[in-house]
Coordinates of C-alpha atoms in Angstrom, one line a residue:
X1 CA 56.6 194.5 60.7
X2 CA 57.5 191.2 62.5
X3 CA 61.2 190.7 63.9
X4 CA 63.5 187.8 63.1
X5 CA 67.0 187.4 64.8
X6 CA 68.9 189.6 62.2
X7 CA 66.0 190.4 59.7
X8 CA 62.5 192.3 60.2
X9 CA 60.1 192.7 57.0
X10 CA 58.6 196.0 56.0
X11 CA 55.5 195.9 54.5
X12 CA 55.1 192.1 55.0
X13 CA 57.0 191.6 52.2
X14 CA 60.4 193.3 52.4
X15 CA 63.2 192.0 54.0
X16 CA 65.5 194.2 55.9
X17 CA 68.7 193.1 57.4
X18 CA 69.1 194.8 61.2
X19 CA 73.0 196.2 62.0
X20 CA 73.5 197.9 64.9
X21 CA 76.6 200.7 65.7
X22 CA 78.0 202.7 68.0
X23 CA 79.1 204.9 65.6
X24 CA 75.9 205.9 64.2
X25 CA 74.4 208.9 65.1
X26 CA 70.8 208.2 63.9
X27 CA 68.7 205.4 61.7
X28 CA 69.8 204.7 58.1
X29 CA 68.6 202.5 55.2
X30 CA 70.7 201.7 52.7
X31 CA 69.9 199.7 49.7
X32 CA 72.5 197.5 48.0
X33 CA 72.9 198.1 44.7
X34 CA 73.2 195.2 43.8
X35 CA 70.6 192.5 44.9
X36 CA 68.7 194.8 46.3
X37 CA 69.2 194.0 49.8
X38 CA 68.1 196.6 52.3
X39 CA 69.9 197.0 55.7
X40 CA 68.6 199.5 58.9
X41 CA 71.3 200.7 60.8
X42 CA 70.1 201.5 64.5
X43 CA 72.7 203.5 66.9
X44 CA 73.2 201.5 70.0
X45 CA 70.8 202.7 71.7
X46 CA 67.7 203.1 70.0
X47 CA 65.0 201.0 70.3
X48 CA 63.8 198.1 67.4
X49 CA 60.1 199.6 68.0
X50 CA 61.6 202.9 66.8
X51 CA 63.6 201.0 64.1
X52 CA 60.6 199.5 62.6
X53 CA 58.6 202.8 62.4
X54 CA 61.2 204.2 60.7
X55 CA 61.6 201.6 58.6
X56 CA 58.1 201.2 57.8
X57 CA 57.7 205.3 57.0
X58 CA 59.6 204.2 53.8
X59 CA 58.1 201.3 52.8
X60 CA 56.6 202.7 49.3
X61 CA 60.5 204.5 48.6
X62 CA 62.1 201.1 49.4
X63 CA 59.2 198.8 47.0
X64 CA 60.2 201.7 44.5
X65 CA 64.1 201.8 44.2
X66 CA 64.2 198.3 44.4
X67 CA 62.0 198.0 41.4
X68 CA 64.0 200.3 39.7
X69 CA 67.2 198.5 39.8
X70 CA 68.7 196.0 37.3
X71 CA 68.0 192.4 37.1
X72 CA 71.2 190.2 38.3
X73 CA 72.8 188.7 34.9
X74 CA 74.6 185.8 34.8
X75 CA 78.1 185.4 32.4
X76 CA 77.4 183.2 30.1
X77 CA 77.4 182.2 26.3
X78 CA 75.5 184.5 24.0
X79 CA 75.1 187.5 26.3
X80 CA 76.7 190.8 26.1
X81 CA 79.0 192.2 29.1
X82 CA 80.5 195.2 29.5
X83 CA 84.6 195.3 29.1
X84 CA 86.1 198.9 29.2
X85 CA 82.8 200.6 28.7
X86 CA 81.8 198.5 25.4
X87 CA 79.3 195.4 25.2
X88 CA 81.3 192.3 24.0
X89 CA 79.4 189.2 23.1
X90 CA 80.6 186.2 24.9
X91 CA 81.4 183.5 23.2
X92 CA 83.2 180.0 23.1
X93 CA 86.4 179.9 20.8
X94 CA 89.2 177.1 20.3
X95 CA 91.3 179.2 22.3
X96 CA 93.9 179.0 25.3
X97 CA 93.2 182.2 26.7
X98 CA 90.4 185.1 26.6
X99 CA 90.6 187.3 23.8
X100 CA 88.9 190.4 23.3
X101 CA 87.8 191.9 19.7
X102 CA 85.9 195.3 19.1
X103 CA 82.6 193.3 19.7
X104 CA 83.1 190.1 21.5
X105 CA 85.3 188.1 24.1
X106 CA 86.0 184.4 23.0
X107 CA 86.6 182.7 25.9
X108 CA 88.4 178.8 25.4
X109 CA 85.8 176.0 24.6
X110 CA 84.7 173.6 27.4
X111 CA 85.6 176.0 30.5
X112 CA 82.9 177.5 32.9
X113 CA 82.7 180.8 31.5
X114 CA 82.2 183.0 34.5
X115 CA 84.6 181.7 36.5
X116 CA 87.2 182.6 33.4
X117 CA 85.7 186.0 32.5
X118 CA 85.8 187.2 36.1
X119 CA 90.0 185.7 36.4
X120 CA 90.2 187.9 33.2
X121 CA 88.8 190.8 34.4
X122 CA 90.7 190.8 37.6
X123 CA 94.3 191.1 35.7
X124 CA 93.1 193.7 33.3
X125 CA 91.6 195.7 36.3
X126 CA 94.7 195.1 38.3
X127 CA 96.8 195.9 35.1
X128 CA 94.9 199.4 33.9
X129 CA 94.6 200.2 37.6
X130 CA 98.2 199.9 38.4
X131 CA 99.4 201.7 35.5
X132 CA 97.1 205.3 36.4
X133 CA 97.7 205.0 40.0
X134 CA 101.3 205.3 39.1
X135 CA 101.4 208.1 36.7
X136 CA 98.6 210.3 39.2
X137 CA 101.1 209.4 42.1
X138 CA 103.9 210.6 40.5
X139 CA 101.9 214.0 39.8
X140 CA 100.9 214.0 43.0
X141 CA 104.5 213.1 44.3
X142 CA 102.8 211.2 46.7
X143 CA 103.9 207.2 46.4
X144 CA 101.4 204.7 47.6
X145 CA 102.6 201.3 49.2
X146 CA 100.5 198.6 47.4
X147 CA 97.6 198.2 45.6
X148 CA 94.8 195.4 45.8
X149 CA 91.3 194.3 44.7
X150 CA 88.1 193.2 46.0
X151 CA 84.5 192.6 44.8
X152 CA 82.9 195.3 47.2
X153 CA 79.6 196.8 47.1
X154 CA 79.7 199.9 49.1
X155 CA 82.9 201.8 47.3
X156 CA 84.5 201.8 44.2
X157 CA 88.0 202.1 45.4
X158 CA 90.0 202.9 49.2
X159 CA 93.1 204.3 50.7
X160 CA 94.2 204.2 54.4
X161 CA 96.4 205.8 56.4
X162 CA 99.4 203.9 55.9
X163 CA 98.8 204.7 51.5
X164 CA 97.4 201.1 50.9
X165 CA 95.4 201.2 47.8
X166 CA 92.1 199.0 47.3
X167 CA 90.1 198.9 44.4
X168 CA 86.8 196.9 42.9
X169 CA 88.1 194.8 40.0
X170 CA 84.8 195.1 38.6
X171 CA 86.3 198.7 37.0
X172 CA 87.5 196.8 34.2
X173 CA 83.6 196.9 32.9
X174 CA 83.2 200.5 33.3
X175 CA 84.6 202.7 30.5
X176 CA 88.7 203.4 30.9
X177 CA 88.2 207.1 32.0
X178 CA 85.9 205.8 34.9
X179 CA 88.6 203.7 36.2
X180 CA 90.9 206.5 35.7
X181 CA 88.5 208.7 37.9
X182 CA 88.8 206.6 40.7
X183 CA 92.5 206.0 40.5
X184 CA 92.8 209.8 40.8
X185 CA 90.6 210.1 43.1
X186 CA 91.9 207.6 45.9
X187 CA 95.8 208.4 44.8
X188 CA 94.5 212.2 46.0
X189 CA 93.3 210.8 49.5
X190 CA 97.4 210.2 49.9
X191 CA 97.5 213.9 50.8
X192 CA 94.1 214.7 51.6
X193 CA 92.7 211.9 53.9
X194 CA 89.1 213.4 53.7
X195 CA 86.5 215.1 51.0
X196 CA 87.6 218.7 52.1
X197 CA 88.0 221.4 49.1
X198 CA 91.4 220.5 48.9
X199 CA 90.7 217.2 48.2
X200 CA 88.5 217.9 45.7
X201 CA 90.9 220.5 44.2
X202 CA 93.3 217.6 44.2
X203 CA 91.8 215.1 42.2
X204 CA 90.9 217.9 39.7
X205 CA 94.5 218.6 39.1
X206 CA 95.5 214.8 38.5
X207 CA 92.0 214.6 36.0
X208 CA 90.8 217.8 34.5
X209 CA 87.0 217.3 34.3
X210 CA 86.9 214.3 36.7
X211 CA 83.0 215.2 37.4
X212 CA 81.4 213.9 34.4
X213 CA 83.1 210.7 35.1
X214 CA 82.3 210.8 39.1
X215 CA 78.2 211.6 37.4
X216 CA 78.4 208.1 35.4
X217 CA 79.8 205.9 37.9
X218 CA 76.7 207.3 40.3
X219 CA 74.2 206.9 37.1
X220 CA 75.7 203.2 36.1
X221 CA 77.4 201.6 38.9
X222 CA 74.8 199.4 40.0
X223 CA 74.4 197.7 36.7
X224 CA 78.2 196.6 36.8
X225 CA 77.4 195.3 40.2
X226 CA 74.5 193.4 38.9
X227 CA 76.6 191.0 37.5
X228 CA 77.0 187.7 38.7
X229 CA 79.9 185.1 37.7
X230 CA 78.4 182.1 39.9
X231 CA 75.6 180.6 39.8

């Protein structure tokens, strides 16, 4: 393994991006997933010999997940994404706006489509998300003070301290009782700022059977995230 400023390479062939912390307590790997990018978390004081030996010790598992996961797809014409759990075919229509059928999404003639699709997707997210953060909220009799979104790849969804909401817009792909999941399950954090029982007893009460939808998100995720809108 030979080390770069920021980057060693496992096997001779994997990159790895280096990150150190003070808060960790011991060596991590973590693989994206999406891209596949691998980063090695080191605790301040361990040594990049012992980093790369650790590192190295899971070459093969590192070669294999990243096999495993999705190829990125681009948005274009003439490929099927995923809106609200179903594949729609995109396609170019005389059009204004986006529409949405059962099977495809006519986006208007003579405009990038990625860069449309993904504005699109970003007011339905914001608009399904807003709507079940309110009604678990008021279940839960716990307000929250605003709601955002990003395009994150470590979490689905946030709350802090102050009950500041933050979600991935990218939801608005997965089916509508995923993205009810994690509205319920970030709206519970505004009593329960942890993963304690309670918490978990919590989000049950604002979505009866909220673990078969927690299971999918783990089993699919990555293939929302796969997804690219840019070239």
């Amino acid at each position: 393994m030979q080390a770069g400023k920021d980057r060693i390479w496992v096997g001779g062939d994997i990159p790895v991006t280096l990150r150190r912390s003070s808060r960790a307590r011991r060596m991590t790997l973590r693989v994206a997933r999406a891209g596949g990018e691998v980063v090695l978390t080191l605790p301040s004081r361990a040594s990049l010999r012992d980093g790369q030996a650790f590192a190295e010790s899971r070459a093969e598992w590192l070669r294999q997940v990243r096999a495993d996961m999705p190829a990125l797809q681009l948005v274009a014409h003439g490929v099927q994404l995923p809106v609200e759990g179903v594949p729609r075919l995109i396609r170019p229509a005389e059009t204004r706006r986006v529409e949405l059928t059962a099977d495809l999404l006519l986006v208007p003639q003579g405009r990038p489509p990625g860069v449309v699709v993904e504005a699109w997707l970003k007011h339905l997210a914001q608009a399904r998300l807003i709507a079940a953060c309110d009604r678990h909220a008021a279940r839960l009799g716990r307000p929250f003070r605003a709601l955002a979104l990003r395009d994150t790849r470590s979490r689905w969804g946030s709350c802090t301290h102050d009950g500041r909401l933050m979600f991935s817009w990218r939801l608005a792909m997965a089916p509508p009782e995923v993205l009810d999941y994690v509205a319920a399950h970030e709206v519970a954090h505004l009593a329960h700022m942890d993963h304690s029982p309670a918490f978990w007893a919590a989000t049950e009460r604002l979505l009866p059977g909220h673990a078969r939808h927690r299971a999918w998100l783990r089993r699919h995720g990555h293939e929302l995230l796969a997804w690219r809108f840019r070239i």
